[in-house]
Amino acid sequence: MGIGGCIVLFALGAIMAFATDWHVNGVNLHLVGWILMAAGLLGLITYVNVFRRRRLVRSVESDEPVEERRYYE
């Protein structure tokens, strides 16, 4: 799930939690909205942390000098 999916989850949760007045038997839509918002936020935080680590690893690897060896017979 990328950034777009996380934002969609968060937005859908916010709509369900704050902008609806529907009533479904056995389901609390406001609580479902809060859960979707939390899942979207958690996914976004996880995605950003993973992306930052990948970026740091690439920059560390690219800063190392490259040694070239040639063998002649």
Short mmCIF file of N, CA, C and O in Angstrom, two decimals:
data_model
loop_
_atom_site.label_atom_id
_atom_site.label_comp_id
_atom_site.label_asym_id
_atom_site.label_seq_id
_atom_site.Cartn_x
_atom_site.Cartn_y
_atom_site.Cartn_z
N MET A 1 0.86 -1.17 0.00
CA MET A 1 0.00 0.00 0.00
C MET A 1 0.90 1.23 0.00
O MET A 1 1.76 1.38 0.86
N GLY A 2 0.71 2.09 -0.97
CA GLY A 2 1.53 3.29 -1.08
C GLY A 2 0.91 4.47 -0.37
O GLY A 2 -0.03 4.35 0.43
N ILE A 3 1.46 5.61 -0.67
CA ILE A 3 0.98 6.84 -0.04
C ILE A 3 -0.47 7.11 -0.43
O ILE A 3 -1.28 7.52 0.41
N GLY A 4 -0.80 6.86 -1.69
CA GLY A 4 -2.18 7.09 -2.15
C GLY A 4 -3.19 6.23 -1.41
O GLY A 4 -4.26 6.70 -1.02
N GLY A 5 -2.86 4.97 -1.21
CA GLY A 5 -3.76 4.08 -0.48
C GLY A 5 -3.95 4.51 0.96
O GLY A 5 -5.06 4.43 1.50
N CYS A 6 -2.88 4.96 1.58
CA CYS A 6 -2.98 5.43 2.97
C CYS A 6 -3.85 6.68 3.07
O CYS A 6 -4.65 6.81 4.00
N ILE A 7 -3.68 7.59 2.12
CA ILE A 7 -4.49 8.81 2.14
C ILE A 7 -5.95 8.49 1.89
O ILE A 7 -6.85 9.07 2.52
N VAL A 8 -6.23 7.55 0.99
CA VAL A 8 -7.61 7.15 0.72
C VAL A 8 -8.24 6.53 1.97
O VAL A 8 -9.39 6.83 2.33
N LEU A 9 -7.49 5.64 2.65
CA LEU A 9 -8.01 5.05 3.90
C LEU A 9 -8.32 6.12 4.93
O LEU A 9 -9.37 6.10 5.59
N PHE A 10 -7.40 7.06 5.09
CA PHE A 10 -7.60 8.11 6.07
C PHE A 10 -8.81 8.97 5.71
O PHE A 10 -9.63 9.30 6.57
N ALA A 11 -8.94 9.34 4.43
CA ALA A 11 -10.06 10.18 4.00
C ALA A 11 -11.39 9.44 4.15
O ALA A 11 -12.38 10.01 4.61
N LEU A 12 -11.41 8.18 3.78
CA LEU A 12 -12.63 7.39 3.92
C LEU A 12 -13.03 7.26 5.39
O LEU A 12 -14.21 7.38 5.75
N GLY A 13 -12.04 7.05 6.24
CA GLY A 13 -12.31 6.99 7.68
C GLY A 13 -12.84 8.30 8.23
O GLY A 13 -13.75 8.32 9.06
N ALA A 14 -12.26 9.41 7.77
CA ALA A 14 -12.73 10.72 8.23
C ALA A 14 -14.16 10.98 7.78
O ALA A 14 -14.97 11.52 8.55
N ILE A 15 -14.48 10.59 6.57
CA ILE A 15 -15.86 10.75 6.09
C ILE A 15 -16.82 9.92 6.93
O ILE A 15 -17.89 10.40 7.33
N MET A 16 -16.43 8.67 7.20
CA MET A 16 -17.32 7.80 7.99
C MET A 16 -17.45 8.29 9.43
O MET A 16 -18.51 8.15 10.04
N ALA A 17 -16.38 8.84 9.98
CA ALA A 17 -16.41 9.25 11.38
C ALA A 17 -17.12 10.58 11.60
O ALA A 17 -17.80 10.76 12.61
N PHE A 18 -16.95 11.51 10.67
CA PHE A 18 -17.43 12.87 10.92
C PHE A 18 -18.59 13.33 10.03
O PHE A 18 -19.32 14.23 10.41
N ALA A 19 -18.73 12.75 8.85
CA ALA A 19 -19.69 13.33 7.90
C ALA A 19 -20.90 12.44 7.62
O ALA A 19 -21.67 12.75 6.73
N THR A 20 -21.05 11.36 8.33
CA THR A 20 -22.21 10.50 8.08
C THR A 20 -23.11 10.46 9.31
O THR A 20 -22.65 10.59 10.44
N ASP A 21 -24.37 10.23 9.05
CA ASP A 21 -25.30 10.01 10.15
C ASP A 21 -26.10 8.72 9.89
O ASP A 21 -27.23 8.59 10.33
N TRP A 22 -25.48 7.80 9.17
CA TRP A 22 -26.13 6.52 8.90
C TRP A 22 -26.13 5.66 10.16
O TRP A 22 -25.27 5.77 11.01
N HIS A 23 -27.11 4.78 10.23
CA HIS A 23 -27.20 3.84 11.34
C HIS A 23 -27.39 2.45 10.78
O HIS A 23 -28.33 2.18 10.04
N VAL A 24 -26.47 1.57 11.09
CA VAL A 24 -26.51 0.19 10.65
C VAL A 24 -26.58 -0.68 11.90
O VAL A 24 -25.80 -0.48 12.85
N ASN A 25 -27.49 -1.61 11.91
CA ASN A 25 -27.64 -2.48 13.08
C ASN A 25 -26.39 -3.33 13.26
O ASN A 25 -25.94 -4.01 12.35
N GLY A 26 -25.83 -3.28 14.44
CA GLY A 26 -24.67 -4.10 14.79
C GLY A 26 -23.33 -3.52 14.38
O GLY A 26 -22.30 -4.13 14.65
N VAL A 27 -23.31 -2.37 13.72
CA VAL A 27 -22.05 -1.77 13.28
C VAL A 27 -22.03 -0.30 13.70
O VAL A 27 -22.94 0.45 13.38
N ASN A 28 -21.00 0.09 14.38
CA ASN A 28 -20.82 1.49 14.76
C ASN A 28 -19.94 2.14 13.69
O ASN A 28 -18.72 1.97 13.68
N LEU A 29 -20.55 2.86 12.75
CA LEU A 29 -19.80 3.43 11.64
C LEU A 29 -18.80 4.49 12.07
O LEU A 29 -17.77 4.68 11.42
N HIS A 30 -19.06 5.17 13.15
CA HIS A 30 -18.10 6.16 13.64
C HIS A 30 -16.83 5.47 14.13
O HIS A 30 -15.72 5.96 13.87
N LEU A 31 -16.98 4.35 14.81
CA LEU A 31 -15.82 3.60 15.28
C LEU A 31 -15.05 3.01 14.10
O LEU A 31 -13.82 3.04 14.08
N VAL A 32 -15.76 2.51 13.09
CA VAL A 32 -15.11 1.99 11.89
C VAL A 32 -14.32 3.12 11.20
O VAL A 32 -13.20 2.91 10.72
N GLY A 33 -14.87 4.31 11.18
CA GLY A 33 -14.17 5.45 10.60
C GLY A 33 -12.89 5.77 11.35
O GLY A 33 -11.85 6.02 10.73
N TRP A 34 -12.95 5.76 12.67
CA TRP A 34 -11.74 6.01 13.46
C TRP A 34 -10.70 4.92 13.22
O TRP A 34 -9.50 5.21 13.15
N ILE A 35 -11.14 3.68 13.09
CA ILE A 35 -10.20 2.58 12.83
C ILE A 35 -9.55 2.74 11.46
O ILE A 35 -8.34 2.54 11.31
N LEU A 36 -10.33 3.12 10.45
CA LEU A 36 -9.76 3.35 9.12
C LEU A 36 -8.77 4.52 9.13
O LEU A 36 -7.73 4.47 8.47
N MET A 37 -9.08 5.57 9.86
CA MET A 37 -8.15 6.70 9.95
C MET A 37 -6.85 6.27 10.62
O MET A 37 -5.76 6.65 10.18
N ALA A 38 -6.94 5.48 11.67
CA ALA A 38 -5.73 4.99 12.35
C ALA A 38 -4.92 4.09 11.43
O ALA A 38 -3.68 4.18 11.39
N ALA A 39 -5.59 3.23 10.67
CA ALA A 39 -4.88 2.34 9.74
C ALA A 39 -4.19 3.14 8.65
O ALA A 39 -3.05 2.84 8.27
N GLY A 40 -4.85 4.16 8.13
CA GLY A 40 -4.23 5.01 7.11
C GLY A 40 -3.03 5.76 7.65
O GLY A 40 -1.99 5.85 6.99
N LEU A 41 -3.14 6.29 8.84
CA LEU A 41 -2.03 7.02 9.45
C LEU A 41 -0.86 6.07 9.76
O LEU A 41 0.30 6.42 9.49
N LEU A 42 -1.15 4.90 10.28
CA LEU A 42 -0.10 3.92 10.57
C LEU A 42 0.59 3.48 9.28
O LEU A 42 1.81 3.34 9.24
N GLY A 43 -0.19 3.24 8.23
CA GLY A 43 0.40 2.86 6.95
C GLY A 43 1.28 3.95 6.38
O GLY A 43 2.35 3.69 5.83
N LEU A 44 0.85 5.20 6.51
CA LEU A 44 1.63 6.32 6.01
C LEU A 44 2.95 6.46 6.77
O LEU A 44 4.01 6.67 6.18
N ILE A 45 2.89 6.33 8.07
CA ILE A 45 4.11 6.40 8.89
C ILE A 45 5.06 5.27 8.53
O ILE A 45 6.27 5.48 8.37
N THR A 46 4.53 4.07 8.37
CA THR A 46 5.36 2.92 8.00
C THR A 46 5.99 3.12 6.63
O THR A 46 7.17 2.88 6.43
N TYR A 47 5.21 3.59 5.67
CA TYR A 47 5.72 3.80 4.32
C TYR A 47 6.82 4.85 4.31
O TYR A 47 7.86 4.67 3.67
N VAL A 48 6.64 5.94 5.04
CA VAL A 48 7.65 6.99 5.08
C VAL A 48 8.94 6.48 5.72
O VAL A 48 10.04 6.76 5.25
N ASN A 49 8.83 5.70 6.79
CA ASN A 49 10.03 5.15 7.44
C ASN A 49 10.77 4.19 6.52
O ASN A 49 12.00 4.23 6.46
N VAL A 50 10.07 3.34 5.82
CA VAL A 50 10.71 2.40 4.91
C VAL A 50 11.37 3.15 3.76
O VAL A 50 12.50 2.86 3.37
N PHE A 51 10.68 4.16 3.21
CA PHE A 51 11.24 4.94 2.12
C PHE A 51 12.50 5.68 2.56
O PHE A 51 13.48 5.75 1.84
N ARG A 52 12.47 6.23 3.77
CA ARG A 52 13.63 6.96 4.28
C ARG A 52 14.82 6.01 4.46
O ARG A 52 15.94 6.35 4.14
N ARG A 53 14.58 4.81 4.97
CA ARG A 53 15.67 3.85 5.14
C ARG A 53 16.26 3.43 3.80
O ARG A 53 17.46 3.30 3.66
N ARG A 54 15.41 3.19 2.81
CA ARG A 54 15.93 2.84 1.48
C ARG A 54 16.78 3.97 0.92
O ARG A 54 17.81 3.73 0.31
N ARG A 55 16.33 5.18 1.12
CA ARG A 55 17.06 6.33 0.61
C ARG A 55 18.40 6.48 1.32
O ARG A 55 19.42 6.77 0.70
N LEU A 56 18.44 6.26 2.64
CA LEU A 56 19.69 6.34 3.39
C LEU A 56 20.65 5.24 2.97
O LEU A 56 21.85 5.48 2.84
N VAL A 57 20.14 4.05 2.76
CA VAL A 57 21.00 2.93 2.36
C VAL A 57 21.61 3.22 1.01
O VAL A 57 22.80 2.99 0.77
N ARG A 58 20.83 3.73 0.07
CA ARG A 58 21.36 4.04 -1.26
C ARG A 58 22.42 5.13 -1.19
O ARG A 58 23.42 5.05 -1.88
N SER A 59 22.21 6.14 -0.36
CA SER A 59 23.20 7.23 -0.29
C SER A 59 24.49 6.75 0.37
O SER A 59 25.56 7.18 -0.01
N VAL A 60 24.39 5.86 1.34
CA VAL A 60 25.59 5.34 1.99
C VAL A 60 26.36 4.46 1.01
O VAL A 60 27.58 4.54 0.92
N GLU A 61 25.66 3.64 0.26
CA GLU A 61 26.34 2.76 -0.68
C GLU A 61 26.99 3.56 -1.81
O GLU A 61 28.05 3.20 -2.29
N SER A 62 26.38 4.64 -2.24
CA SER A 62 26.93 5.39 -3.35
C SER A 62 28.11 6.26 -2.94
O SER A 62 28.88 6.69 -3.79
N ASP A 63 28.30 6.52 -1.66
CA ASP A 63 29.41 7.35 -1.21
C ASP A 63 30.72 6.57 -1.07
O ASP A 63 31.78 7.16 -0.98
N GLU A 64 30.64 5.26 -1.07
CA GLU A 64 31.85 4.45 -0.91
C GLU A 64 32.67 4.48 -2.20
O GLU A 64 32.11 4.44 -3.30
N PRO A 65 33.99 4.56 -2.07
CA PRO A 65 34.80 4.56 -3.28
C PRO A 65 34.77 3.19 -3.97
O PRO A 65 34.67 2.16 -3.33
N VAL A 66 34.84 3.23 -5.26
CA VAL A 66 34.83 2.00 -6.04
C VAL A 66 36.26 1.70 -6.46
O VAL A 66 36.96 2.55 -7.01
N GLU A 67 36.69 0.49 -6.17
CA GLU A 67 38.04 0.09 -6.52
C GLU A 67 37.99 -0.78 -7.76
O GLU A 67 37.24 -1.75 -7.82
N GLU A 68 38.80 -0.44 -8.72
CA GLU A 68 38.81 -1.20 -9.97
C GLU A 68 40.16 -1.90 -10.08
O GLU A 68 41.21 -1.28 -9.98
N ARG A 69 40.11 -3.20 -10.30
CA ARG A 69 41.34 -3.96 -10.46
C ARG A 69 41.38 -4.58 -11.85
O ARG A 69 40.38 -5.13 -12.32
N ARG A 70 42.53 -4.51 -12.43
CA ARG A 70 42.72 -5.11 -13.76
C ARG A 70 43.81 -6.16 -13.65
O ARG A 70 44.86 -5.93 -13.06
N TYR A 71 43.53 -7.29 -14.24
CA TYR A 71 44.51 -8.38 -14.23
C TYR A 71 45.01 -8.59 -15.65
O TYR A 71 44.23 -8.71 -16.59
N TYR A 72 46.32 -8.60 -15.78
CA TYR A 72 46.94 -8.83 -17.09
C TYR A 72 47.70 -10.15 -17.05
O TYR A 72 48.34 -10.48 -16.08
N GLU A 73 47.63 -10.86 -18.15
CA GLU A 73 48.37 -12.10 -18.24
C GLU A 73 49.62 -11.95 -19.07
O GLU A 73 49.71 -11.20 -19.97
#
